[in-house]
Short mmCIF file of C-alpha atoms in Angstrom, two decimals:
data_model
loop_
_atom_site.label_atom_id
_atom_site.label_comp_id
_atom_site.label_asym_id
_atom_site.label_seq_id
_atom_site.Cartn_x
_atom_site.Cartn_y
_atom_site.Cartn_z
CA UNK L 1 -96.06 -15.09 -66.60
CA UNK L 2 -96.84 -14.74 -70.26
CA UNK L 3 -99.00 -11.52 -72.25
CA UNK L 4 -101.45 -14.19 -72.62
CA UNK L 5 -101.18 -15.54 -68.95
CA UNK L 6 -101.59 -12.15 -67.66
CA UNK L 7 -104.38 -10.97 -70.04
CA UNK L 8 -106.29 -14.11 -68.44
CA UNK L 9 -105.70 -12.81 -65.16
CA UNK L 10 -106.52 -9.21 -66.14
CA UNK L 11 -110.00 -10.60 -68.39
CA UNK L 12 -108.76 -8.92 -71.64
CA UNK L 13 -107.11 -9.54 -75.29
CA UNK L 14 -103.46 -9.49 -75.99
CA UNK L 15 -104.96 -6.91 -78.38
CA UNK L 16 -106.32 -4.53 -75.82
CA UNK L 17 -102.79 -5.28 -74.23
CA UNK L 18 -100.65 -4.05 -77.02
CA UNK L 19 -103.49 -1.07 -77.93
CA UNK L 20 -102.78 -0.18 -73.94
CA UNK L 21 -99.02 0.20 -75.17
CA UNK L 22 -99.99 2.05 -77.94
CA UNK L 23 -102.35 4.74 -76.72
CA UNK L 24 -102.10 3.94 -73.35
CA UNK L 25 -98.56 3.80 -72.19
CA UNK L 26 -99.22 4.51 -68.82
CA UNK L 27 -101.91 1.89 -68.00
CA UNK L 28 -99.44 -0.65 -70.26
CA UNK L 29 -96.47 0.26 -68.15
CA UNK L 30 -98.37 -0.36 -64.71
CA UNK L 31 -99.40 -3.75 -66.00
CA UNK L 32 -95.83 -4.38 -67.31
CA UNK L 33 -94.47 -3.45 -63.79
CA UNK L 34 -97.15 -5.97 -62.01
CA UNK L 35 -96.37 -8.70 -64.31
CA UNK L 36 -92.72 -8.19 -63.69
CA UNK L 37 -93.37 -8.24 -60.41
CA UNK L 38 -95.02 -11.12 -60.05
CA UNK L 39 -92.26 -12.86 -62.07
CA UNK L 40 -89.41 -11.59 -60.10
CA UNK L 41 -91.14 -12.88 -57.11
CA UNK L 42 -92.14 -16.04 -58.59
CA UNK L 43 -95.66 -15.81 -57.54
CA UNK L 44 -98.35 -17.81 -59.79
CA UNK L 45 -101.76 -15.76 -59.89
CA UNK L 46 -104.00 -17.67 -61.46
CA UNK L 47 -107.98 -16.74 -61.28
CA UNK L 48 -108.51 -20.85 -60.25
CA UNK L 49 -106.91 -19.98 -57.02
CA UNK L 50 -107.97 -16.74 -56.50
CA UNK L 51 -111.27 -17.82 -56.62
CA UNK L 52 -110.91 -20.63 -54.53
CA UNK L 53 -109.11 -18.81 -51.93
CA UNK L 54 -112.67 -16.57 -51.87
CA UNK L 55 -114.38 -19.35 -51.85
CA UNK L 56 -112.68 -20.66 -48.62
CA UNK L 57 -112.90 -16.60 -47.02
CA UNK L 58 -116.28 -16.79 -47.54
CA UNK L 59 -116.73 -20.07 -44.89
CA UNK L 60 -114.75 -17.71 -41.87
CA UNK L 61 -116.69 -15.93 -39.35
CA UNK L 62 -116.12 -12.34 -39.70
CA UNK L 63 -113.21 -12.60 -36.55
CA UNK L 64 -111.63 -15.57 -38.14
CA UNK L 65 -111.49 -13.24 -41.72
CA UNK L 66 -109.69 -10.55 -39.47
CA UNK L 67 -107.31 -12.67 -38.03
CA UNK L 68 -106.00 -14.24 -41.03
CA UNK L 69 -106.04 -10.73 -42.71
CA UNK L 70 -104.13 -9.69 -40.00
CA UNK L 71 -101.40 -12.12 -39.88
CA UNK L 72 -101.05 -12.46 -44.01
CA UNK L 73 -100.24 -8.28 -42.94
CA UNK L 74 -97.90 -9.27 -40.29
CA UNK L 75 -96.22 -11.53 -42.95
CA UNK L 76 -95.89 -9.10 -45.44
CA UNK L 77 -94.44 -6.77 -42.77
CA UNK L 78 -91.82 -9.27 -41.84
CA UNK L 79 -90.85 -10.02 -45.60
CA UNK L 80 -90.77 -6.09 -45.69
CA UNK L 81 -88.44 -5.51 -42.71
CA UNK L 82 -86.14 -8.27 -44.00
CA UNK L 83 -84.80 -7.17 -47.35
#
């Protein structure tokens, strides 16, 4: 993911980006570590699919939305345990 890629997915500038680093360091640094993040796991956030994916939410019944929250959890646990 590029500065521009991820200000997309954030909704800002590259210059509110780089004024982040410069008076902000903190907030710039937590970006930094998401974007790096995302990289290093090779995950492609995009606001298309992220909006599509609420789209498609959106269509469950409320106990459908809980089970598929609760086995994306049950995923996440797994990929957790297994490093």
């Amino acid at each position: 993911m590029t500065n521009i890629e991820l200000c997309s997915f954030i909704d800002t500038s590259i210059q509110t980006l780089y004024n982040w680093k410069k008076y902000k360091p903190n907030l710039y640094q937590i970006v930094m570590d998401f974007k790096n993040n995302v990289a290093k796991n090779t995950v492609n956030y995009n606001k298309k699919d992220n909006e599509e994916i609420f789209v498609l939410i959106e269509q469950l019944s409320k106990e459908e939305r809980e089970y598929y929250t609760a086995v994306i959890k049950a995923d996440i646990l797994k990929k957790k345990l297994n490093k």
